[in-house]
Amino acid sequence: RGGVEGGVREAVVSTQSTGGFYMEPTVFADVKDDMDISTQEIFGPVMQISSFKTAEEVIERANNTNYGLAAGVFTKNVDKMYQVSSALKAGHVWGNTYNVLVTQSPFGGYKESGFGRDLGEYALSSYTEVKCVTMAVPQKNS
């Protein structure tokens, strides 16, 4: 259902030999929306290529998953980038770049892609618990 077994084509495969245990970066083309490679979170140097006709179509298809860790939008049209990135249900969206992390910016996913945030001020909430204490204090007359 996914990968080459599912009928996709390996569009780009690195030929670099590294020796040892290493998964070479691979780009898959002709990916269909119901394939595992399209519906599951894959942690590794893997990219899929799917065609689309409109921004609305790609937003709907991208959001039609149980996961939402990160996404990337590549376009020359800044308005289109803003439209798509705002509509994607992903915790981090990169525009015309990918996997750039800044320690001050929160990182984490939507839906089943974890909970909470790493990095940035938002990460502190995972390590703290807020408490409010209200008390009456006798008035001091000086």
GROMACS .gro file of C-alpha atoms in nm:
model
  142
    1ARG     CA    1   0.000   0.000   0.000
    2GLY     CA    2   0.292   0.235   0.022
    3GLY     CA    3   0.629   0.289  -0.130
    4VAL     CA    4   0.735   0.095  -0.435
    5GLU     CA    5   0.512  -0.197  -0.333
    6GLY     CA    6   0.209   0.033  -0.363
    7GLY     CA    7   0.291   0.133  -0.719
    8VAL     CA    8   0.477   0.458  -0.664
    9ARG     CA    9   0.790   0.537  -0.856
   10GLU     CA   10   1.124   0.615  -0.695
   11ALA     CA   11   1.189   0.947  -0.866
   12VAL     CA   12   1.520   1.028  -0.700
   13VAL     CA   13   1.739   0.788  -0.509
   14SER     CA   14   2.077   0.882  -0.373
   15THR     CA   15   2.358   0.662  -0.505
   16GLN     CA   16   2.602   0.770  -0.237
   17SER     CA   17   2.746   0.472  -0.051
   18THR     CA   18   2.808   0.544   0.313
   19GLY     CA   19   2.853   0.200   0.466
   20GLY     CA   20   2.688   0.125   0.796
   21PHE     CA   21   2.325   0.176   0.885
   22TYR     CA   22   2.195   0.469   0.687
   23MET     CA   23   1.877   0.529   0.492
   24GLU     CA   24   1.951   0.729   0.181
   25PRO     CA   25   1.719   1.019   0.090
   26THR     CA   26   1.445   0.906  -0.148
   27VAL     CA   27   1.176   1.097  -0.336
   28PHE     CA   28   0.863   0.906  -0.444
   29ALA     CA   29   0.648   1.019  -0.736
   30ASP     CA   30   0.298   0.910  -0.844
   31VAL     CA   31   0.183   0.888  -0.481
   32LYS     CA   32  -0.192   0.841  -0.428
   33ASP     CA   33  -0.377   0.982  -0.123
   34ASP     CA   34  -0.474   0.641   0.018
   35MET     CA   35  -0.120   0.499   0.022
   36ASP     CA   36   0.060   0.447   0.354
   37ILE     CA   37   0.337   0.679   0.241
   38SER     CA   38   0.073   0.953   0.214
   39THR     CA   39  -0.131   0.877   0.528
   40GLN     CA   40   0.130   0.779   0.789
   41GLU     CA   41   0.404   0.979   0.959
   42ILE     CA   42   0.736   0.872   0.816
   43PHE     CA   43   1.042   0.977   1.011
   44GLY     CA   44   1.327   0.955   0.768
   45PRO     CA   45   1.470   1.117   0.458
   46VAL     CA   46   1.162   1.048   0.244
   47MET     CA   47   0.955   1.287   0.034
   48GLN     CA   48   0.649   1.226  -0.176
   49ILE     CA   49   0.536   1.408  -0.486
   50SER     CA   50   0.166   1.437  -0.567
   51SER     CA   51   0.007   1.660  -0.827
   52PHE     CA   52  -0.282   1.899  -0.763
   53LYS     CA   53  -0.479   2.159  -0.955
   54THR     CA   54  -0.588   2.420  -0.696
   55ALA     CA   55  -0.475   2.545  -0.357
   56GLU     CA   56  -0.811   2.445  -0.212
   57GLU     CA   57  -0.758   2.088  -0.332
   58VAL     CA   58  -0.411   2.059  -0.185
   59ILE     CA   59  -0.526   2.205   0.149
   60GLU     CA   60  -0.812   1.956   0.171
   61ARG     CA   61  -0.588   1.664   0.080
   62ALA     CA   62  -0.307   1.768   0.314
   63ASN     CA   63  -0.549   1.805   0.606
   64ASN     CA   64  -0.713   1.468   0.536
   65THR     CA   65  -0.485   1.277   0.772
   66ASN     CA   66  -0.468   1.193   1.141
   67TYR     CA   67  -0.132   1.367   1.168
   68GLY     CA   68  -0.009   1.724   1.148
   69LEU     CA   69   0.349   1.764   1.266
   70ALA     CA   70   0.488   1.987   0.993
   71ALA     CA   71   0.437   2.102   0.635
   72GLY     CA   72   0.622   2.294   0.368
   73VAL     CA   73   0.480   2.534   0.110
   74PHE     CA   74   0.689   2.626  -0.192
   75THR     CA   75   0.564   2.902  -0.422
   76LYS     CA   76   0.662   3.237  -0.571
   77ASN     CA   77   0.323   3.382  -0.470
   78VAL     CA   78   0.344   3.515  -0.112
   79ASP     CA   79  -0.034   3.561  -0.088
   80LYS     CA   80  -0.087   3.197  -0.188
   81MET     CA   81   0.177   3.088   0.065
   82TYR     CA   82  -0.006   3.277   0.340
   83GLN     CA   83  -0.343   3.130   0.234
   84VAL     CA   84  -0.217   2.771   0.228
   85SER     CA   85   0.000   2.790   0.540
   86SER     CA   86  -0.285   2.943   0.741
   87ALA     CA   87  -0.525   2.668   0.633
   88LEU     CA   88  -0.293   2.371   0.691
   89LYS     CA   89  -0.358   2.180   1.014
   90ALA     CA   90   0.008   2.140   1.103
   91GLY     CA   91   0.202   2.257   1.405
   92HIS     CA   92   0.485   2.406   1.201
   93VAL     CA   93   0.469   2.529   0.842
   94TRP     CA   94   0.777   2.634   0.649
   95GLY     CA   95   0.756   2.865   0.347
   96ASN     CA   96   1.009   2.822   0.066
   97THR     CA   97   1.239   2.637   0.305
   98TYR     CA   98   1.218   2.327   0.520
   99ASN     CA   99   1.333   2.197   0.856
  100VAL     CA  100   1.468   2.531   0.977
  101LEU     CA  101   1.431   2.533   1.355
  102VAL     CA  102   1.488   2.833   1.579
  103THR     CA  103   1.507   2.766   1.953
  104GLN     CA  104   1.282   3.063   2.032
  105SER     CA  105   1.000   2.930   1.810
  106PRO     CA  106   0.766   2.658   1.937
  107PHE     CA  107   0.770   2.322   1.758
  108GLY     CA  108   0.505   2.051   1.786
  109GLY     CA  109   0.222   1.893   1.597
  110TYR     CA  110  -0.154   1.895   1.563
  111LYS     CA  111  -0.389   1.597   1.591
  112GLU     CA  112  -0.206   1.268   1.663
  113SER     CA  113   0.138   1.424   1.610
  114GLY     CA  114   0.219   1.452   1.978
  115PHE     CA  115   0.107   1.702   2.235
  116GLY     CA  116   0.255   2.020   2.371
  117ARG     CA  117   0.543   2.211   2.221
  118ASP     CA  118   0.920   2.187   2.227
  119LEU     CA  119   1.142   2.491   2.204
  120GLY     CA  120   1.044   2.848   2.276
  121GLU     CA  121   0.846   2.986   2.567
  122TYR     CA  122   0.555   2.748   2.498
  123ALA     CA  123   0.776   2.452   2.595
  124LEU     CA  124   0.787   2.575   2.955
  125SER     CA  125   0.419   2.494   3.001
  126SER     CA  126   0.504   2.122   2.989
  127TYR     CA  127   0.720   2.164   3.298
  128THR     CA  128   0.500   2.395   3.502
  129GLU     CA  129   0.160   2.388   3.660
  130VAL     CA  130  -0.024   2.714   3.712
  131LYS     CA  131  -0.177   2.785   4.050
  132CYS     CA  132  -0.370   3.087   4.167
  133VAL     CA  133  -0.375   3.174   4.538
  134THR     CA  134  -0.609   3.448   4.660
  135MET     CA  135  -0.606   3.550   5.023
  136ALA     CA  136  -0.724   3.831   5.241
  137VAL     CA  137  -0.444   4.020   5.412
  138PRO     CA  138  -0.512   4.232   5.719
  139GLN     CA  139  -0.491   4.601   5.638
  140LYS     CA  140  -0.181   4.765   5.776
  141ASN     CA  141  -0.240   5.105   5.931
  142SER     CA  142   0.076   5.315   5.944
   0.00000   0.00000   0.00000
